[in-house]
PDB file of C-alpha atoms in Angstrom:
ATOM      1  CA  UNK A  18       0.000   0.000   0.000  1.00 61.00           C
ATOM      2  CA  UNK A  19       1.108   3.430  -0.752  1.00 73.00           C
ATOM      3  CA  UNK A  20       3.099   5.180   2.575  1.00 72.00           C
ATOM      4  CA  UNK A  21       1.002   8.179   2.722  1.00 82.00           C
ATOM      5  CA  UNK A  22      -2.433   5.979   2.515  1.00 87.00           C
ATOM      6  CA  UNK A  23      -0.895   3.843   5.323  1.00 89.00           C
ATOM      7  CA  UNK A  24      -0.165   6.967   7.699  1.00 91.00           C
ATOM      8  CA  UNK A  25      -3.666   7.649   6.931  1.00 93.00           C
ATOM      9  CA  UNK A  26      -4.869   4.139   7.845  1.00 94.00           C
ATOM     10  CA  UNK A  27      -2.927   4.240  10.834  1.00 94.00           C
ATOM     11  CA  UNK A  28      -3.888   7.636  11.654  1.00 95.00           C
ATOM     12  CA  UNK A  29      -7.596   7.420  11.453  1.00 96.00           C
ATOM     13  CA  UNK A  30      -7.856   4.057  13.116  1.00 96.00           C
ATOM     14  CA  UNK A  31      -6.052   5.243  16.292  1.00 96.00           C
ATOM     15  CA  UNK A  32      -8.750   8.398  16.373  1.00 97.00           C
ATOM     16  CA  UNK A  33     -11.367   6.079  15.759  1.00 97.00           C
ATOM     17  CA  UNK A  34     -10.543   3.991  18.802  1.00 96.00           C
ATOM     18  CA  UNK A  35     -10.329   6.420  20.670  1.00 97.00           C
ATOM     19  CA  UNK A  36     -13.472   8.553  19.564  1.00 97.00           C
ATOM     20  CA  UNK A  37     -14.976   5.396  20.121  1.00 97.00           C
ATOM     21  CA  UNK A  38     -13.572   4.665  23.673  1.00 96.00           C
ATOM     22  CA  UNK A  39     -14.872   8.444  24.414  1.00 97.00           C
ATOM     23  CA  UNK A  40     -18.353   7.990  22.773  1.00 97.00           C
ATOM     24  CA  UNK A  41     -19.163   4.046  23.827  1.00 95.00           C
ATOM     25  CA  UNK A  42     -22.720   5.222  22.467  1.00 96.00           C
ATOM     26  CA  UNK A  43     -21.655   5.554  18.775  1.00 96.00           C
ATOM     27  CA  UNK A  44     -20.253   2.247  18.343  1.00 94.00           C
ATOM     28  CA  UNK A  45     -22.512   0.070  16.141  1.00 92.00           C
ATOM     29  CA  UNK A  46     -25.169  -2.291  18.308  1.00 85.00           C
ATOM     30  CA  UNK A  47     -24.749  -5.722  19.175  1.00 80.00           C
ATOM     31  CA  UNK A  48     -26.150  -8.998  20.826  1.00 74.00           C
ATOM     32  CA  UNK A  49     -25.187  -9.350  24.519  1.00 73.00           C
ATOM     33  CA  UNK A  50     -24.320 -12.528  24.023  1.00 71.00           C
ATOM     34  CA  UNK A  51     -22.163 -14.109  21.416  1.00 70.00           C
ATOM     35  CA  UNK A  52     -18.665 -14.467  19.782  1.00 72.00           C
ATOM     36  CA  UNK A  53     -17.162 -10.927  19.913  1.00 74.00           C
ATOM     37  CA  UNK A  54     -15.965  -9.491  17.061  1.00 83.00           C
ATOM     38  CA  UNK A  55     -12.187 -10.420  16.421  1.00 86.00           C
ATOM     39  CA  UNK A  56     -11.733  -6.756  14.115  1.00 91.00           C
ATOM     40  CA  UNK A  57     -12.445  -4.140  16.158  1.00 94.00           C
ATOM     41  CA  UNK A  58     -15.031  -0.998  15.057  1.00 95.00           C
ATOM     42  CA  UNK A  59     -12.108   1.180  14.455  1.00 96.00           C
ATOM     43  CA  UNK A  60     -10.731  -1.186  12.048  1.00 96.00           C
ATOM     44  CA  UNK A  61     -13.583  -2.193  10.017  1.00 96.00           C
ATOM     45  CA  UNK A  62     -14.412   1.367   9.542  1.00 97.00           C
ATOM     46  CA  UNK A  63     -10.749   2.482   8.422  1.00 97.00           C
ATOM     47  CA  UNK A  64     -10.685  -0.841   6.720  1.00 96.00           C
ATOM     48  CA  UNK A  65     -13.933   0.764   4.573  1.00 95.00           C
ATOM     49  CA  UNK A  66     -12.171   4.052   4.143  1.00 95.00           C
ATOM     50  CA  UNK A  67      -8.928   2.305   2.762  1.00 94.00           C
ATOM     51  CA  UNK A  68     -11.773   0.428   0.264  1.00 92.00           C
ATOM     52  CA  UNK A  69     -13.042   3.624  -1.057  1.00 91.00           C
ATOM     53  CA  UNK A  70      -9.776   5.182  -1.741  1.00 91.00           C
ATOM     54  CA  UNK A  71      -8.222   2.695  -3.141  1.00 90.00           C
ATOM     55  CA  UNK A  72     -11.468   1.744  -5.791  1.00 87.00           C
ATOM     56  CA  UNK A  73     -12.621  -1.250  -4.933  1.00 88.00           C
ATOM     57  CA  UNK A  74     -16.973  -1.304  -5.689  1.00 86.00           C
ATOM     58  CA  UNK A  75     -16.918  -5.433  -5.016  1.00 87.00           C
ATOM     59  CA  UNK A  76     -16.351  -6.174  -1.226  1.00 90.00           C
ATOM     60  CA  UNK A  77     -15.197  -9.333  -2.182  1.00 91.00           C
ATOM     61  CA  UNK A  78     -12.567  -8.328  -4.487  1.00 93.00           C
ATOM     62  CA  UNK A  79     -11.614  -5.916  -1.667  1.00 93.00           C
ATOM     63  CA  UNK A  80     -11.347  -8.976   0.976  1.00 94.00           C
ATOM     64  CA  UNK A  81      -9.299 -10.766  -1.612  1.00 95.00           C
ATOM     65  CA  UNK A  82      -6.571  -7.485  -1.909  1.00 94.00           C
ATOM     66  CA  UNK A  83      -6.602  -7.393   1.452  1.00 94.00           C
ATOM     67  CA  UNK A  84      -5.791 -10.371   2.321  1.00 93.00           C
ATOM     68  CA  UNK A  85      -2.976 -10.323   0.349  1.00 93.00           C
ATOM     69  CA  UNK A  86      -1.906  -6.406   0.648  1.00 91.00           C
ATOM     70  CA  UNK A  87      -2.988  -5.581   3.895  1.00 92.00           C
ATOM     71  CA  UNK A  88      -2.535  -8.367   6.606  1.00 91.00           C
ATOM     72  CA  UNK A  89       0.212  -6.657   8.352  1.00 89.00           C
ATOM     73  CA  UNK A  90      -2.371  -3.226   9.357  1.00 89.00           C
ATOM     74  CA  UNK A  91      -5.164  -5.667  10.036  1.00 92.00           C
ATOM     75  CA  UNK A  92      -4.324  -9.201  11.101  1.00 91.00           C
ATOM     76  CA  UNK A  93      -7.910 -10.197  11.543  1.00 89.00           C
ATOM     77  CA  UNK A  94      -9.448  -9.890   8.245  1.00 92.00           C
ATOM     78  CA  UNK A  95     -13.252 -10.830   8.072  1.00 90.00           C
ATOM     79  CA  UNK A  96     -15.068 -12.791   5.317  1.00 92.00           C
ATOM     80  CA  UNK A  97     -17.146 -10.608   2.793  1.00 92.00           C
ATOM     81  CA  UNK A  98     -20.158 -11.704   4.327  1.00 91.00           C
ATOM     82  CA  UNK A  99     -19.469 -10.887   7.447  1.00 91.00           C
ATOM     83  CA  UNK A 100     -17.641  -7.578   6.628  1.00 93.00           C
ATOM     84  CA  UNK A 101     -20.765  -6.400   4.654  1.00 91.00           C
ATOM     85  CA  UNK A 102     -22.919  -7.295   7.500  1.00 92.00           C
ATOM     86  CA  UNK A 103     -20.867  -5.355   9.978  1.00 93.00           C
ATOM     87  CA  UNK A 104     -20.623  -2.100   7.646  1.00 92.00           C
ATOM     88  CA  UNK A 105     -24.467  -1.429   6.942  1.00 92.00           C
ATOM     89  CA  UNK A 106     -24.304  -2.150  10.708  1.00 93.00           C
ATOM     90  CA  UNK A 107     -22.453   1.272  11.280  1.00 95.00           C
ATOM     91  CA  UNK A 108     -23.756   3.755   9.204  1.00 94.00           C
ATOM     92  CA  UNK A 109     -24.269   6.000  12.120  1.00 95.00           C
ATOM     93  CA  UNK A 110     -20.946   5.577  13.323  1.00 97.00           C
ATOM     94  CA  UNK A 111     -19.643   6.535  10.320  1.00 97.00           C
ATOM     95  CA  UNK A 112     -22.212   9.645  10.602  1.00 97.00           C
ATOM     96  CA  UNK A 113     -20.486  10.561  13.638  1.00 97.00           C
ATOM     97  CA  UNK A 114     -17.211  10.022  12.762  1.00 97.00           C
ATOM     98  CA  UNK A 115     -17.587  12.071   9.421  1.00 97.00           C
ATOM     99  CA  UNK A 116     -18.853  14.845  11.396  1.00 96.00           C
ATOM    100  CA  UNK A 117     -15.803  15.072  14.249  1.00 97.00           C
ATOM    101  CA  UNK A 118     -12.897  14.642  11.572  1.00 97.00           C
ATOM    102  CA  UNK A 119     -14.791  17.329   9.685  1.00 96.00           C
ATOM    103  CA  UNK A 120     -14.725  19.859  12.449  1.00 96.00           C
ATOM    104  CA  UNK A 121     -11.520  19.186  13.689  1.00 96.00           C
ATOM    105  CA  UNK A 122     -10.178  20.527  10.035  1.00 96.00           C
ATOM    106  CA  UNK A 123      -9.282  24.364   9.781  1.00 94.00           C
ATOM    107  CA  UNK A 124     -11.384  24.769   7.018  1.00 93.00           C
ATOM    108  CA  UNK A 125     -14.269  23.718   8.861  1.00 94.00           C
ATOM    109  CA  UNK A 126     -14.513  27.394   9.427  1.00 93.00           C
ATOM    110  CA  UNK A 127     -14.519  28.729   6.458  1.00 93.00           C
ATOM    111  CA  UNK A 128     -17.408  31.315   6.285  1.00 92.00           C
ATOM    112  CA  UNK A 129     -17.764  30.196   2.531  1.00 91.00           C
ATOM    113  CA  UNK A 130     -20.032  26.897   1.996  1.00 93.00           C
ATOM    114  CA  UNK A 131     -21.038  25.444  -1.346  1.00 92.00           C
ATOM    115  CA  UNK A 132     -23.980  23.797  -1.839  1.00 92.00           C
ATOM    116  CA  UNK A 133     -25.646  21.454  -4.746  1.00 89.00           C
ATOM    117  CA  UNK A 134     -27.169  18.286  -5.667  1.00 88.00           C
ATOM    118  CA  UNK A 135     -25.909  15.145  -7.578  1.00 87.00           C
ATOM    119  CA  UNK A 136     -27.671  11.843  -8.767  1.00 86.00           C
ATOM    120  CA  UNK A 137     -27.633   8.865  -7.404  1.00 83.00           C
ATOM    121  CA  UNK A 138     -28.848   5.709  -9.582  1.00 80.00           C
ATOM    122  CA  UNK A 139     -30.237   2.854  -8.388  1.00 77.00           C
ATOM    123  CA  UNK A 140     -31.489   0.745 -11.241  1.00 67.00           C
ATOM    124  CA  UNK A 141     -31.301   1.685 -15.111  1.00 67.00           C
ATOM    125  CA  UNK A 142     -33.908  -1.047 -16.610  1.00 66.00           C
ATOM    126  CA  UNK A 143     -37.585  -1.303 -16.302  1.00 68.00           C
ATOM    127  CA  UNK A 144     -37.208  -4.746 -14.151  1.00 63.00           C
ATOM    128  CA  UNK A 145     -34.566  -3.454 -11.902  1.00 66.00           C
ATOM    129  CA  UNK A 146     -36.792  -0.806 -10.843  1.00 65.00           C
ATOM    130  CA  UNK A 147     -40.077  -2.936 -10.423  1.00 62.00           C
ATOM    131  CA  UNK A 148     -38.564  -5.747  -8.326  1.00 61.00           C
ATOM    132  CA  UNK A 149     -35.857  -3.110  -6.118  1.00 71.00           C
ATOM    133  CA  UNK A 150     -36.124  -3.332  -2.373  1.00 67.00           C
ATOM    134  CA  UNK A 151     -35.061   0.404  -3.490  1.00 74.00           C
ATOM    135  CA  UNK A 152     -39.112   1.148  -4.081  1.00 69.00           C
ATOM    136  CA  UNK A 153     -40.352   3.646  -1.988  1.00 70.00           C
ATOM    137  CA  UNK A 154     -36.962   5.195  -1.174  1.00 78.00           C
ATOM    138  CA  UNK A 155     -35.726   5.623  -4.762  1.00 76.00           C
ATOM    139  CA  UNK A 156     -38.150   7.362  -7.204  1.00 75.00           C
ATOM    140  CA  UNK A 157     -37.706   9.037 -11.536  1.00 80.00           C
ATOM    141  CA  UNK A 158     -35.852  12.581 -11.421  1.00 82.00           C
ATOM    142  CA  UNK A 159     -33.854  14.380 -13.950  1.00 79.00           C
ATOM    143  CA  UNK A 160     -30.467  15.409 -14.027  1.00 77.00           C
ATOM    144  CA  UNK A 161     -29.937  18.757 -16.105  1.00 72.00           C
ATOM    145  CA  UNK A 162     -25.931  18.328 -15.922  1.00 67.00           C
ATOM    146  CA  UNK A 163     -26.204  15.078 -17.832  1.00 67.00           C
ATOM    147  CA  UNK A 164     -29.675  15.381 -19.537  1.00 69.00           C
ATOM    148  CA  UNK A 165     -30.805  12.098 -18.701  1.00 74.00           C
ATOM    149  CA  UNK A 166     -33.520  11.011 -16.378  1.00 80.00           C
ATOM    150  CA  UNK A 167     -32.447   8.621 -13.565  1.00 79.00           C
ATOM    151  CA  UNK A 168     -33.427   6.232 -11.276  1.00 77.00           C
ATOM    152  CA  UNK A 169     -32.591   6.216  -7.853  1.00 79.00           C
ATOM    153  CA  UNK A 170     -31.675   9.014  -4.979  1.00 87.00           C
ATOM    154  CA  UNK A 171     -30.460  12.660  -4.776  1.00 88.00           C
ATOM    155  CA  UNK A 172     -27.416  13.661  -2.564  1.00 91.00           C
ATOM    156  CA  UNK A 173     -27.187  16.627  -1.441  1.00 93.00           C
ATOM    157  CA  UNK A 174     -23.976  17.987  -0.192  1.00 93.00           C
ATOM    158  CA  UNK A 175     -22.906  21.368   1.385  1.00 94.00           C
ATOM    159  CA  UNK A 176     -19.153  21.657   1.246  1.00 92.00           C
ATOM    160  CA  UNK A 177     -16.394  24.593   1.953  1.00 92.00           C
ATOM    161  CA  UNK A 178     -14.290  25.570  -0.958  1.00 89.00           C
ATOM    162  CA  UNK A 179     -11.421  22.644  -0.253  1.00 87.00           C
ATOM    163  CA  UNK A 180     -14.322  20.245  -0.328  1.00 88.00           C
ATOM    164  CA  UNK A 181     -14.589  19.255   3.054  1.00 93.00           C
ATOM    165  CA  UNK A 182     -17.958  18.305   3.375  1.00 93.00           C
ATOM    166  CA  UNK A 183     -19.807  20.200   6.004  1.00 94.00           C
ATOM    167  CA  UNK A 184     -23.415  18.616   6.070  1.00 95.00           C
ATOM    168  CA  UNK A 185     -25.079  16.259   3.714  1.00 94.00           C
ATOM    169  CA  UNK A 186     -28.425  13.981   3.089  1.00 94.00           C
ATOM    170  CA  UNK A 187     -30.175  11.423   0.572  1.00 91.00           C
ATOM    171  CA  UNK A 188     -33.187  11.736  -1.008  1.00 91.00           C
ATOM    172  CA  UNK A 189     -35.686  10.938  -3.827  1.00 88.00           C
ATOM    173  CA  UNK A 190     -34.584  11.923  -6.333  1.00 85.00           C
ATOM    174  CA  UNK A 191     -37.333  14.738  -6.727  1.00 87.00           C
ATOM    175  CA  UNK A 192     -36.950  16.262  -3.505  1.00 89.00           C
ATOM    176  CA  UNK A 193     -36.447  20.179  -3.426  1.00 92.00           C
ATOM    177  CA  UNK A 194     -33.221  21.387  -3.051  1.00 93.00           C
ATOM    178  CA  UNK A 195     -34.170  24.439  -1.339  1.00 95.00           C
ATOM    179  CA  UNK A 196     -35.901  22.819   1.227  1.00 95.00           C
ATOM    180  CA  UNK A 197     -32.984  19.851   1.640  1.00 95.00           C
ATOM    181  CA  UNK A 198     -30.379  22.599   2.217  1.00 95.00           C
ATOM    182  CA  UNK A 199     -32.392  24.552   5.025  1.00 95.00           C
ATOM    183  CA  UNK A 200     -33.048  21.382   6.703  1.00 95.00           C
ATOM    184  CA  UNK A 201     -29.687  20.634   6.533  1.00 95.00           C
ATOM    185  CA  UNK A 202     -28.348  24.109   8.204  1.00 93.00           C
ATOM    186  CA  UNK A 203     -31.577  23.555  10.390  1.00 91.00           C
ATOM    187  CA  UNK A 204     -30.724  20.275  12.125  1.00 91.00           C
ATOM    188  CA  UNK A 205     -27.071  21.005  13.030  1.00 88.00           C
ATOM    189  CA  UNK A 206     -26.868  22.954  15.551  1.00 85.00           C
ATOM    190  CA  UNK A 207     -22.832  23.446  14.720  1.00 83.00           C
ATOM    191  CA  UNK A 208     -23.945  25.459  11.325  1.00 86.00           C
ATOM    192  CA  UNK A 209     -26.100  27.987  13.113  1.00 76.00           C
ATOM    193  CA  UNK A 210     -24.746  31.108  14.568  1.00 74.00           C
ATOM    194  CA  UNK A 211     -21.951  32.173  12.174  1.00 82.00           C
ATOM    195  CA  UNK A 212     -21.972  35.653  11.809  1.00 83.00           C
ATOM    196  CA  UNK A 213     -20.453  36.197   7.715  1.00 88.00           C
ATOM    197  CA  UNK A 214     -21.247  33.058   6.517  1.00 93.00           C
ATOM    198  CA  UNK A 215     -21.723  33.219   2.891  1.00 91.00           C
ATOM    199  CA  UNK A 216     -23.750  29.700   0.695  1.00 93.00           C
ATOM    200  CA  UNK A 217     -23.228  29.890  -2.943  1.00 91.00           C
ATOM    201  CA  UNK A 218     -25.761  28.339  -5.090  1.00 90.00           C
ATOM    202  CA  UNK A 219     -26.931  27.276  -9.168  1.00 88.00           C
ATOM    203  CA  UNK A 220     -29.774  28.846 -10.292  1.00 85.00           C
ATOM    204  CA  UNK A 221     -32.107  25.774  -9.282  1.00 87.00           C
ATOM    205  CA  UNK A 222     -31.875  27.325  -5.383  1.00 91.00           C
ATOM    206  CA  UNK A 223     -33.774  31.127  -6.556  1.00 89.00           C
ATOM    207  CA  UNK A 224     -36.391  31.258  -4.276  1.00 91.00           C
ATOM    208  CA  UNK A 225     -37.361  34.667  -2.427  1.00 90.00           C
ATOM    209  CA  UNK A 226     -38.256  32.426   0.626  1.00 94.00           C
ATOM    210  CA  UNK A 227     -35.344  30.122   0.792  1.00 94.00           C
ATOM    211  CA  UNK A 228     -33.309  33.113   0.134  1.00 92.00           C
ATOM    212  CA  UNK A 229     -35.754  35.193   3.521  1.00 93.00           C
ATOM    213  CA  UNK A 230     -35.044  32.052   5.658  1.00 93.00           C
ATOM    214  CA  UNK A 231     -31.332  31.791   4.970  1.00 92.00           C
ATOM    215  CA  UNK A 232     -31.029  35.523   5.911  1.00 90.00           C
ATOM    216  CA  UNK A 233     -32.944  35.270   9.036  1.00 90.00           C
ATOM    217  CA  UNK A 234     -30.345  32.670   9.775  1.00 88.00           C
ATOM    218  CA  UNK A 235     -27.055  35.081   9.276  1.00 89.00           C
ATOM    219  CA  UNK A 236     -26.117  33.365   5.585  1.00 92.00           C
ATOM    220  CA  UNK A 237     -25.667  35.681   2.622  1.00 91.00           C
ATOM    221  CA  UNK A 238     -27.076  33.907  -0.661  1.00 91.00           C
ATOM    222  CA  UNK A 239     -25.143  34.106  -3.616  1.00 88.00           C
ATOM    223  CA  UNK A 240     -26.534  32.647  -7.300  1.00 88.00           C
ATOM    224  CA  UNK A 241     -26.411  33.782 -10.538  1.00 84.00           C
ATOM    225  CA  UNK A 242     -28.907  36.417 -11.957  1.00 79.00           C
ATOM    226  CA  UNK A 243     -31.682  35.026 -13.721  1.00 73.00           C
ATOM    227  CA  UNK A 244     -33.197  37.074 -17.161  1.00 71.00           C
ATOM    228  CA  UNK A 245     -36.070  38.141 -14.754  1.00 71.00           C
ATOM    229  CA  UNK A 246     -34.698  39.640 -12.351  1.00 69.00           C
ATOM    230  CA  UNK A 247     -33.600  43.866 -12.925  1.00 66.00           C
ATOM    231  CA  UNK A 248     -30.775  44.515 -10.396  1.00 69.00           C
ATOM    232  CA  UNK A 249     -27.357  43.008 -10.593  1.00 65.00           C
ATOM    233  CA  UNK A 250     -26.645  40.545  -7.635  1.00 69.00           C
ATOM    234  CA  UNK A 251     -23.967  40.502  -5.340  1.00 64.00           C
ATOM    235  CA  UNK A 252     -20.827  39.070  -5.886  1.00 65.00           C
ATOM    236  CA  UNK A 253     -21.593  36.652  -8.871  1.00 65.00           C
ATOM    237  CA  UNK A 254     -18.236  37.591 -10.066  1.00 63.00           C
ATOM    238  CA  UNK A 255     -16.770  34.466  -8.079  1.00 64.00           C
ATOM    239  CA  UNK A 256     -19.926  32.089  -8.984  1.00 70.00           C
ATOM    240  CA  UNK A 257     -17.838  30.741 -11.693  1.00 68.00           C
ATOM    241  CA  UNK A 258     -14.274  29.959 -10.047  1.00 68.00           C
ATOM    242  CA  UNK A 259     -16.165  28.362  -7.017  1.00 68.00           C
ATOM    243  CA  UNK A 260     -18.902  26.569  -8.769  1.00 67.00           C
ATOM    244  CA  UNK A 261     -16.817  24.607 -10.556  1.00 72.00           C
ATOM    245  CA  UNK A 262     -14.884  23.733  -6.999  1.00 76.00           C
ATOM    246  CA  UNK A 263     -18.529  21.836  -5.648  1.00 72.00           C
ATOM    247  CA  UNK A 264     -18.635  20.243  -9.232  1.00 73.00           C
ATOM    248  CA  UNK A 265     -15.174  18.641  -8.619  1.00 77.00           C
ATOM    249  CA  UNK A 266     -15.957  17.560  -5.391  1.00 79.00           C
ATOM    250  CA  UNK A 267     -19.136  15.843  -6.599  1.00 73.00           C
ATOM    251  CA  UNK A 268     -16.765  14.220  -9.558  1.00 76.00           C
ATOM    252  CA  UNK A 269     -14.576  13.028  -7.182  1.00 75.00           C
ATOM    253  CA  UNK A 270     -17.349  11.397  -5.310  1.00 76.00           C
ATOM    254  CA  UNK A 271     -18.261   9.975  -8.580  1.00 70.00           C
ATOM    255  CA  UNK A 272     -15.639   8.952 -10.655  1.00 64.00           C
ATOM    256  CA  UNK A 273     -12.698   8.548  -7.595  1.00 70.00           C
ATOM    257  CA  UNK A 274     -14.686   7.271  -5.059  1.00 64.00           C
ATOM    258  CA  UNK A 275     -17.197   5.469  -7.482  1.00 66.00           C
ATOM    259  CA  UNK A 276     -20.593   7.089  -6.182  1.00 72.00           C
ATOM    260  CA  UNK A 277     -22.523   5.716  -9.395  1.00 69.00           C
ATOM    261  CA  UNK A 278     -21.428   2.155  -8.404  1.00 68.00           C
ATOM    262  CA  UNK A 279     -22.225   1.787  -5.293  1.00 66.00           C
ATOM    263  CA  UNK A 280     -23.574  -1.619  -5.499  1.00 64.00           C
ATOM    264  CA  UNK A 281     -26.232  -1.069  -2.343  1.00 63.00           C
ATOM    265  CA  UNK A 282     -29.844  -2.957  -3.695  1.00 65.00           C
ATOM    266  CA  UNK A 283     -31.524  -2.273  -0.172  1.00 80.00           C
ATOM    267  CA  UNK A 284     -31.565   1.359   1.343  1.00 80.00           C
ATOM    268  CA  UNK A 285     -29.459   0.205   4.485  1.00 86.00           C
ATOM    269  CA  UNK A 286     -27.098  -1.090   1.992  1.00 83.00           C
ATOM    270  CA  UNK A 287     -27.145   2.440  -0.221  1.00 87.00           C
ATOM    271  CA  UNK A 288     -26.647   4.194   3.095  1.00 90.00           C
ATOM    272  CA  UNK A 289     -23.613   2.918   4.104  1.00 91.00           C
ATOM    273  CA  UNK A 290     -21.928   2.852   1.256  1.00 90.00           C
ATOM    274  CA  UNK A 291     -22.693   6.729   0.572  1.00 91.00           C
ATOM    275  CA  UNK A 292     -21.112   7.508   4.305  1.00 94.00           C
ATOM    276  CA  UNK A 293     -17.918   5.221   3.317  1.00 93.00           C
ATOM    277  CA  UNK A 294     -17.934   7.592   0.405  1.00 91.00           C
ATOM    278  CA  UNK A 295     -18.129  11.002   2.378  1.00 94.00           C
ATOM    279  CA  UNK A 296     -16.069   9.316   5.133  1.00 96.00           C
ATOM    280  CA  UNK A 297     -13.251   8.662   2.976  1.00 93.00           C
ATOM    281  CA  UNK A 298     -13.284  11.837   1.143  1.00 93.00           C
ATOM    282  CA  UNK A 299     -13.041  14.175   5.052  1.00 95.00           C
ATOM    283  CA  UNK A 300     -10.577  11.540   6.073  1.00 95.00           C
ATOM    284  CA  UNK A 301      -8.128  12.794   2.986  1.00 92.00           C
ATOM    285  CA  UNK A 302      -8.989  15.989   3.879  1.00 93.00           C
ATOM    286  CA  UNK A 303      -8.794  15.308   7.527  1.00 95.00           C
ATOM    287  CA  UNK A 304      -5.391  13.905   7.270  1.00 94.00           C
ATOM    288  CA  UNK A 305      -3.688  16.689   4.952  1.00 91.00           C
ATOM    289  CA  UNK A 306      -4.805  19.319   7.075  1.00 92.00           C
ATOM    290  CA  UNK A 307      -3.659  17.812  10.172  1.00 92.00           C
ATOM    291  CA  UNK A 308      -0.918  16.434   9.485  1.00 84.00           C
ATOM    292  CA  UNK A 309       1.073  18.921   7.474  1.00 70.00           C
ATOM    293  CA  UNK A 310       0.814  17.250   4.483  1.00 55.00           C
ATOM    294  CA  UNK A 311       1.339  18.739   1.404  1.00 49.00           C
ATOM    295  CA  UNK A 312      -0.681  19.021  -2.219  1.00 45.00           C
ATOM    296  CA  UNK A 313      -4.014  19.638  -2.379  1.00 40.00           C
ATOM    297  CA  UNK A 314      -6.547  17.697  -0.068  1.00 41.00           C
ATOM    298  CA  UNK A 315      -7.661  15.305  -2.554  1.00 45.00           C
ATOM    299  CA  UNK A 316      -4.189  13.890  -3.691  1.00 51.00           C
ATOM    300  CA  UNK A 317      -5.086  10.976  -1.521  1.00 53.00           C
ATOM    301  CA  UNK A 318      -7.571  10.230  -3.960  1.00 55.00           C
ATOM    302  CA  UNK A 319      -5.315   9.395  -6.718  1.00 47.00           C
ATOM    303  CA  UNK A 320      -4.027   5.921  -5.777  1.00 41.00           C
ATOM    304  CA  UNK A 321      -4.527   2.965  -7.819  1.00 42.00           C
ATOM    305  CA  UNK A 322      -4.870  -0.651  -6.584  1.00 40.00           C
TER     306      UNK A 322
END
């Protein structure tokens, strides 16, 4: 494995137990009785992270590398089954963990935040869709970027300009964006209170009220002018140069970190493989801006198998 990715395994997993040993309440539930786990919850979660970053979209392929590659970080190497099992398992551990590595980074502070939307399929064929456990959860919605309709869920994803992401939720895939993004700032008490703070925005967020709401909160909306609209807006000068920051974060999600292949078929199985997703993207960022690495937070991103 590459040095830097194994600093980072080492790293995290050390934080992890001992976020964990802090916070006995976050670690994932289990039966009283029974064989206890021989990997600890530390390890299968950086064990997840090291998945993500490295490519792998079949678990079992993964268990295969890593029983080859990476016996000497984790002795104690589940089977697929059983690693699978465990990682749906801790989806809100994950959640947790995602959101202390994020605010321990300096740009957690940033009073610039970025927000959009990207696709997430579930099924392309008529069949998939009709017999998907996804049914219910995953509805039709369009994707103007790619002009295609989908299948499947909507992430949403507010993120400061080095891509750290600072809050985040899944959707059908025709919720409104407006409304996902306020209940997003709404539920976290951490994003309230911020005199300064600035959310830049695509055109698909104009709304007088979402706008109204955002400003009763402290947060200066900038978008781009629509043809309707008489005055000049604020500061769309840097709409371009930072839009195309939240599109590369949602590319690395997608094409690095293999969003669009998730592989989940029920919705506790999309679920956790979106948080390995997010987790390993603020652990690279985590780890470079804590650890006085250098290059540009996502350079962690660029390994191969």
């Amino acid at each position: 494995m590459n040095p830097d990715l194994d600093t980072l395994a080492t790293r995290l997993c050390v934080t992890i137990d001992d976020l964990l040993l802090e916070h006995p309440q976050w670690a994932p539930e289990r039966p009283a009785i029974g064989i206890a786990p021989k990997l600890t919850d530390a390890e299968l979660i950086t064990l997840a992270v090291i998945q993500a970053l490295l490519g792998y979209t079949s678990e079992a392929r993964f268990i295969r590398h890593a029983n080859i590659h990476l016996l000497g970080l984790f002795p104690r190497l589940p089977q697929r089954s059983g690693y699978n099992k465990r990682l749906r398992h801790a989806a809100a551990t994950m959640q947790h963990i995602i959101a202390t590595l994020a605010r321990d980074c300096p740009s957690w502070n940033d009073d610039l935040w970025l927000v959009d939307s990207t696709p997430v399929e579930c099924g392309r064929s008529r069949e998939t869709v009709k017999r998907s456990d996804m049914a219910g959860y995953a509805t039709y919605g369009y994707c103007a970027s790619h002009s295609r309709f989908f299948w499947g869920l909507r992430l949403h994803l507010i993120a400061t300009p080095s891509g750290l992401p600072v809050a985040y939720a899944l959707t059908g895939a025709k919720t409104d964006e407006r409304d996902t993004a306020l209940a997003m700032i709404h539920l976290d008490p951490a994003l309230g209170g911020r005199p300064g703070q600035v959310l830049m925005a695509d055109k698909g967020y104009r709304s007088a009220a979402f706008e109204a709401e955002l400003n009763d909160a402290g947060i200066t909306l900038i978008r781009p002018k629509v043809r309707s609209e008489k005055t000049e807006r604020l500061h769309t000068r840097f709409l371009k140069p930072f839009r195309q920051i939240i599109e590369s974060v949602n590319q690395t999600l997608k094409a690095r970190l293999d969003l669009e292949r998730h592989g989940g078929r029920k919705p506790e199985g999309v679920c956790a493989r979106i948080l390995q997703r997010l987790l390993a993207l603020t652990a690279a960022i985590w780890h470079n801006e804590t650890s006085g690495a250098t290059g540009p937070a996502r350079s962690l991103l660029a390994y191969d198998h």
